[in-house]
Amino acid sequence: MKKLIILSLIIFGACFYAQGIKFEETSLSLAKAKAKKENKLIFIDAYTSWCAPCKLMAKNVFPSSNVGNYYNDNFINVKIDMEKGEGIQLKKKYKIDSYPTYLFIDSTGKEIFRDSGSHDENGFIQVGKNAQDPNKNISTLKEKFEKGENNPDFLKNLINLTVRSDQDFAFKVFERYFSSKNQIDKADVKLLTSNIIGTASQLYNFFQEKKSIILKAISEEEYNAIDKKIKTNTLFYRFQHDPNKFTDDSYLAEASKFLSKEEAQKELLKCKAYNALSQKDIATFEALMLEAYKEYSTASDEDLTRAAWYFSENVNTKSSLEKAILWAQESVRKNKNYYNVDTLARLYQKVGDDVQAKKWREEADQLKMSEK
């Protein structure tokens, strides 16, 4: 009987330990005190209640025993809603503007590392390992930068680590990075342009100022297409921020400065669709997106993937999901990557095509490994 009790306790303890990440139900100040005592970093899951990827991570990744074992051993873990309580100030302090953001700080509150977006179990464990890698310690790397380090590989790494959280600092790194290279390439241009959040940002000014240098890596047609995309995204976010004041007519008037009438109408439909989604009006979102992507051959792979992914998460009409499969297929045709292949697999799974879902899931897994 005694052995049975001991065995039961061992099994119970193992099951308890395998329940995934143990998030502390405490304030950040108390978490800092515990981190100092245990000589650990603090992992903050910075989330919002409406963020779909946040919910997926909470449902599929955080409960993993492998993920839990790693994070519980190495970090003090805290979940904080960025729109409630102390999360409101933390969002401002650490300049968090995308969700989920995974923030790693030391016991003094100094930022050490951050990541964002969806990951599978192995990918999220790698995020934790990256946070403990001295070569990715943001505070240390910033100090080296301020002392004049100008190695291109060092600067590129620093850009990747800071551009989402501190664009003012990243701007300075970009300036030194471009100066440190004899000639920039398409990858450098993509590194810059994929992180421009709007026409008011310093990086957009940099994009304009360095046009002559950038045109040595891409064509003028490509440059103009990127410029149009940045302006379109800027207008999109302005509309999303205040759709009641930003009327259809005012949107079209602004958009007509850099888009054709047909393009402006299509972009307006997308803006209204995503606004409906934010209000959880799925039927309106579905109808507007189907209208906006009735003709989709000219849409970018990123836009197609985004539209298809949101359908996979929110829409249940089979005929609509089959349209989204066509969008995802077109995205894959234009630029195959983990994200659009993963989206295609999700859509096939949702319409009940297990054969195609398995095929594209395996390809997504291969791409995930190759892109690491």
Coordinates of C-alpha atoms in Angstrom, one line a residue, residues 17-333:
Y17 CA 4.5 19.2 -13.9
A18 CA 3.5 18.3 -17.4
Q19 CA 0.6 20.8 -17.5
G20 CA 2.5 23.3 -19.5
I21 CA 3.8 26.8 -18.6
K22 CA 3.0 27.8 -15.0
F23 CA 2.1 31.4 -15.1
E24 CA 2.5 33.3 -11.8
E25 CA -0.7 34.8 -10.5
T26 CA 1.0 37.8 -9.1
S27 CA 2.1 41.4 -9.9
L28 CA 5.1 42.1 -12.0
S29 CA 6.9 43.6 -9.0
L30 CA 6.5 40.4 -7.0
A31 CA 7.6 38.4 -10.1
K32 CA 10.8 40.6 -10.2
A33 CA 11.5 39.8 -6.6
K34 CA 11.2 36.1 -7.3
A35 CA 13.3 36.4 -10.4
K36 CA 16.1 38.1 -8.4
K37 CA 15.9 35.4 -5.7
E38 CA 16.0 32.5 -8.2
N39 CA 18.4 34.3 -10.6
K40 CA 16.1 33.9 -13.6
L41 CA 14.7 36.1 -16.3
I42 CA 11.0 36.9 -16.4
F43 CA 9.0 35.8 -19.4
I44 CA 6.0 38.0 -20.1
D45 CA 3.2 36.8 -22.4
A46 CA 2.0 40.2 -23.6
Y47 CA -1.5 39.5 -25.0
T48 CA -4.9 41.0 -25.6
S49 CA -8.3 39.4 -25.3
W50 CA -9.1 39.8 -29.0
C51 CA -5.8 38.5 -30.4
A52 CA -6.4 35.3 -32.4
P53 CA -2.7 34.2 -32.4
C54 CA -2.6 34.8 -28.7
K55 CA -5.5 32.4 -28.2
L56 CA -3.9 29.8 -30.4
M57 CA -0.7 29.9 -28.4
A58 CA -2.6 29.7 -25.2
K59 CA -4.6 26.7 -26.5
N60 CA -2.0 24.7 -28.4
V61 CA 1.5 25.6 -27.2
F62 CA 1.6 26.9 -23.6
P63 CA -0.1 23.7 -22.3
S64 CA 2.7 21.5 -23.9
S65 CA 4.6 19.5 -21.3
N66 CA 7.9 20.1 -23.2
V67 CA 7.3 23.8 -23.4
G68 CA 6.2 23.9 -19.8
N69 CA 9.2 22.0 -18.6
Y70 CA 11.6 24.4 -20.3
Y71 CA 9.9 27.7 -19.4
N72 CA 9.2 26.6 -15.8
D73 CA 12.8 25.6 -15.3
N74 CA 14.3 28.7 -16.8
F75 CA 12.0 31.6 -16.3
I76 CA 9.5 33.3 -14.0
N77 CA 6.4 33.3 -16.2
V78 CA 3.7 36.0 -16.2
K79 CA 0.7 36.6 -18.4
I80 CA -0.4 40.3 -18.8
D81 CA -3.3 41.7 -20.8
M82 CA -1.9 44.8 -22.4
E83 CA -5.3 46.6 -22.2
K84 CA -5.9 46.1 -18.5
G85 CA -4.3 47.0 -15.2
E86 CA -0.5 47.3 -15.2
G87 CA -0.5 46.1 -18.8
I88 CA -1.5 49.5 -20.0
Q89 CA 1.7 51.1 -18.6
L90 CA 3.9 48.2 -19.6
K91 CA 2.7 48.5 -23.2
K92 CA 3.9 52.1 -23.2
K93 CA 7.1 51.4 -21.4
Y94 CA 8.2 48.6 -23.6
K95 CA 6.6 50.0 -26.8
I96 CA 4.5 46.9 -27.5
D97 CA 2.3 47.3 -30.5
S98 CA 1.8 43.8 -31.9
Y99 CA 0.4 40.7 -30.3
P100 CA 1.3 38.3 -29.0
T101 CA 4.6 39.8 -27.9
Y102 CA 6.9 37.6 -25.8
L103 CA 9.0 39.9 -23.6
F104 CA 12.0 38.8 -21.5
I105 CA 13.2 41.1 -18.8
D106 CA 15.6 40.8 -15.9
S107 CA 14.8 41.4 -12.3
T108 CA 15.4 45.2 -12.7
G109 CA 13.0 45.4 -15.6
K110 CA 15.7 45.8 -18.3
E111 CA 14.6 44.3 -21.6
I112 CA 16.8 41.4 -22.6
F113 CA 15.0 39.9 -25.6
R114 CA 11.6 39.8 -27.3
D115 CA 9.8 37.8 -30.0
S116 CA 6.3 37.8 -31.4
G117 CA 3.8 35.9 -33.5
S118 CA 2.7 32.2 -33.6
H119 CA 5.1 29.3 -33.0
D120 CA 4.9 25.6 -32.7
E121 CA 6.2 23.8 -29.6
N122 CA 9.8 23.5 -30.8
G123 CA 9.8 27.0 -32.2
F124 CA 8.7 28.5 -28.9
I125 CA 11.3 26.6 -26.9
Q126 CA 13.8 28.1 -29.3
V127 CA 12.4 31.5 -28.5
G128 CA 13.3 30.8 -24.8
K129 CA 16.8 29.6 -25.8
N130 CA 17.3 32.8 -27.8
A131 CA 16.4 34.9 -24.8
Q132 CA 19.2 33.2 -22.9
D133 CA 21.7 33.7 -25.8
P134 CA 24.3 36.4 -24.9
N135 CA 24.5 37.2 -28.6
K136 CA 20.9 38.2 -28.6
N137 CA 20.9 40.2 -25.4
I138 CA 19.4 43.5 -26.5
S139 CA 20.9 45.6 -23.7
T140 CA 24.4 44.3 -24.2
L141 CA 24.2 44.7 -28.0
K142 CA 22.9 48.3 -27.7
E143 CA 26.0 49.1 -25.5
K144 CA 28.3 47.7 -28.2
F145 CA 26.5 49.7 -30.8
E146 CA 26.9 52.9 -28.9
K147 CA 30.6 52.2 -28.6
G148 CA 30.8 52.2 -32.4
E149 CA 30.5 48.6 -33.5
N150 CA 29.9 48.6 -37.3
N151 CA 30.3 45.0 -38.4
P152 CA 27.4 44.5 -41.0
D153 CA 26.4 41.1 -39.5
F154 CA 26.3 42.6 -36.0
L155 CA 24.2 45.5 -37.2
K156 CA 21.8 43.3 -39.2
N157 CA 21.3 41.1 -36.1
L158 CA 20.6 44.2 -34.0
I159 CA 18.1 45.5 -36.5
N160 CA 16.2 42.3 -36.4
L161 CA 16.1 42.3 -32.6
T162 CA 15.0 46.0 -32.2
V163 CA 13.1 47.1 -35.3
R164 CA 9.7 46.0 -33.9
S165 CA 10.2 47.5 -30.5
D166 CA 12.3 50.6 -31.0
Q167 CA 12.1 52.0 -34.5
D168 CA 13.9 55.2 -33.4
F169 CA 16.9 53.2 -32.4
A170 CA 16.6 50.8 -35.4
F171 CA 16.7 53.9 -37.6
K172 CA 20.2 54.7 -36.3
V173 CA 21.3 51.1 -36.8
F174 CA 20.0 51.1 -40.4
E175 CA 21.9 54.3 -41.2
R176 CA 25.2 52.7 -40.0
Y177 CA 24.3 49.4 -41.7
F178 CA 23.7 50.9 -45.1
S179 CA 27.0 52.9 -44.7
S180 CA 28.9 49.8 -43.7
K181 CA 28.2 48.0 -46.9
N182 CA 29.7 48.7 -50.3
Q183 CA 26.4 47.7 -52.0
I184 CA 23.1 46.7 -50.6
D185 CA 21.0 43.9 -52.0
K186 CA 17.3 42.9 -52.2
A187 CA 17.5 41.2 -48.8
D188 CA 18.6 44.5 -47.3
V189 CA 15.8 46.4 -48.9
K190 CA 13.3 43.8 -47.7
L191 CA 14.7 44.1 -44.2
L192 CA 14.0 47.9 -44.3
T193 CA 10.7 48.0 -46.1
S194 CA 9.0 45.1 -44.3
N195 CA 9.4 47.0 -41.0
I196 CA 8.1 50.4 -42.1
I197 CA 4.9 50.9 -40.2
G198 CA 3.7 54.1 -41.9
T199 CA 4.5 57.2 -43.8
A200 CA 5.1 59.1 -40.5
S201 CA 7.9 56.8 -39.4
Q202 CA 11.6 57.6 -39.6
L203 CA 12.2 54.4 -41.6
Y204 CA 9.9 55.7 -44.3
N205 CA 11.8 58.9 -44.5
F206 CA 15.0 56.8 -44.7
F207 CA 13.4 54.8 -47.5
Q208 CA 12.8 58.0 -49.5
E209 CA 16.2 59.6 -48.7
K210 CA 18.1 56.4 -49.8
K211 CA 16.1 55.9 -53.0
S212 CA 19.2 56.3 -55.2
I213 CA 21.0 53.6 -53.2
I214 CA 17.9 51.3 -53.1
L215 CA 17.5 51.5 -56.8
K216 CA 20.8 49.8 -57.2
A217 CA 19.2 46.7 -55.7
I218 CA 15.7 46.9 -57.1
S219 CA 13.9 48.4 -60.1
E220 CA 12.0 51.7 -60.0
E221 CA 8.8 49.7 -60.6
E222 CA 9.5 47.6 -57.5
Y223 CA 10.3 50.7 -55.5
N224 CA 7.1 52.4 -56.5
A225 CA 5.0 49.3 -55.7
I226 CA 6.6 49.2 -52.2
D227 CA 5.9 52.9 -51.8
K228 CA 2.2 52.5 -52.8
K229 CA 1.9 49.6 -50.4
I230 CA 3.3 51.6 -47.5
K231 CA 0.8 54.5 -48.2
T232 CA -2.1 52.0 -48.5
N233 CA -1.2 50.4 -45.2
T234 CA -1.0 53.8 -43.6
L235 CA -4.4 54.7 -44.8
F236 CA -5.7 51.4 -43.7
Y237 CA -4.5 51.9 -40.1
R238 CA -6.0 55.4 -40.0
F239 CA -9.3 54.0 -41.1
Q240 CA -9.2 51.2 -38.5
H241 CA -8.3 53.7 -35.8
D242 CA -11.4 55.8 -36.3
P243 CA -13.8 54.4 -38.9
N244 CA -16.6 56.7 -37.8
K245 CA -14.7 59.9 -38.6
F246 CA -12.9 58.5 -41.5
T247 CA -15.8 58.2 -44.0
D248 CA -15.9 56.3 -47.2
D249 CA -15.6 59.5 -49.2
S250 CA -12.7 60.8 -47.2
Y251 CA -10.9 57.5 -47.6
L252 CA -11.4 57.4 -51.3
A253 CA -10.3 61.0 -51.6
E254 CA -7.0 60.2 -49.8
A255 CA -6.5 56.9 -51.7
S256 CA -7.0 58.5 -55.1
K257 CA -3.8 60.4 -54.6
F258 CA -1.8 57.2 -55.2
L259 CA -4.3 54.5 -56.2
S260 CA -6.6 54.1 -59.2
K261 CA -10.3 54.3 -58.7
E262 CA -10.7 50.6 -58.9
E263 CA -7.8 49.9 -56.5
A264 CA -9.1 52.5 -54.0
Q265 CA -12.6 50.9 -54.0
K266 CA -11.1 47.5 -53.4
E267 CA -8.9 48.7 -50.5
L268 CA -11.9 50.4 -48.9
L269 CA -13.8 47.1 -49.0
K270 CA -10.9 45.5 -47.2
C271 CA -10.8 48.2 -44.6
K272 CA -14.5 47.9 -43.9
A273 CA -14.2 44.1 -43.8
Y274 CA -11.4 44.1 -41.2
N275 CA -13.3 46.7 -39.2
A276 CA -16.3 44.3 -39.2
L277 CA -14.0 41.5 -38.0
S278 CA -12.8 43.6 -35.1
Q279 CA -16.5 44.1 -34.1
K280 CA -17.0 40.3 -34.4
D281 CA -19.4 40.8 -37.3
I282 CA -18.3 37.7 -39.2
A283 CA -21.1 37.7 -41.7
T284 CA -20.2 41.3 -42.9
F285 CA -16.5 40.5 -42.8
E286 CA -17.1 37.4 -45.0
A287 CA -19.2 39.2 -47.5
L288 CA -16.9 42.2 -47.9
M289 CA -13.8 40.1 -48.3
L290 CA -15.4 37.9 -50.9
E291 CA -16.3 41.0 -52.9
A292 CA -12.8 42.5 -52.4
Y293 CA -11.0 39.4 -53.5
K294 CA -13.4 38.5 -56.4
E295 CA -10.4 39.2 -58.6
Y296 CA -7.2 38.5 -56.7
S297 CA -4.5 37.8 -59.3
T298 CA -2.8 41.2 -58.6
A299 CA -3.0 40.9 -54.8
S300 CA 0.3 40.4 -53.0
D301 CA 1.2 37.1 -51.4
E302 CA 1.1 38.7 -48.0
D303 CA -2.4 40.1 -48.5
L304 CA -3.7 36.8 -49.8
T305 CA -2.2 34.9 -46.9
R306 CA -3.7 37.3 -44.4
A307 CA -7.2 37.1 -45.9
A308 CA -7.0 33.3 -46.2
W309 CA -5.8 32.9 -42.6
Y310 CA -8.6 35.1 -41.2
F311 CA -11.1 33.0 -43.1
S312 CA -9.6 29.8 -41.6
E313 CA -10.0 31.3 -38.1
N314 CA -13.4 32.9 -38.4
V315 CA -15.5 31.7 -41.4
N316 CA -17.4 28.4 -41.5
T317 CA -19.2 28.6 -44.8
K318 CA -17.7 25.8 -47.0
S319 CA -18.0 27.7 -50.3
S320 CA -16.3 30.7 -48.8
L321 CA -13.5 28.6 -47.3
E322 CA -13.0 27.1 -50.8
K323 CA -12.5 30.6 -52.1
A324 CA -10.0 31.2 -49.4
I325 CA -8.1 28.0 -50.5
L326 CA -7.8 29.6 -54.0
W327 CA -6.3 32.7 -52.3
A328 CA -3.8 30.7 -50.4
Q329 CA -2.9 28.7 -53.5
E330 CA -2.2 31.9 -55.4
S331 CA -0.1 33.1 -52.5
V332 CA 1.9 29.9 -52.5
R333 CA 2.4 30.2 -56.3

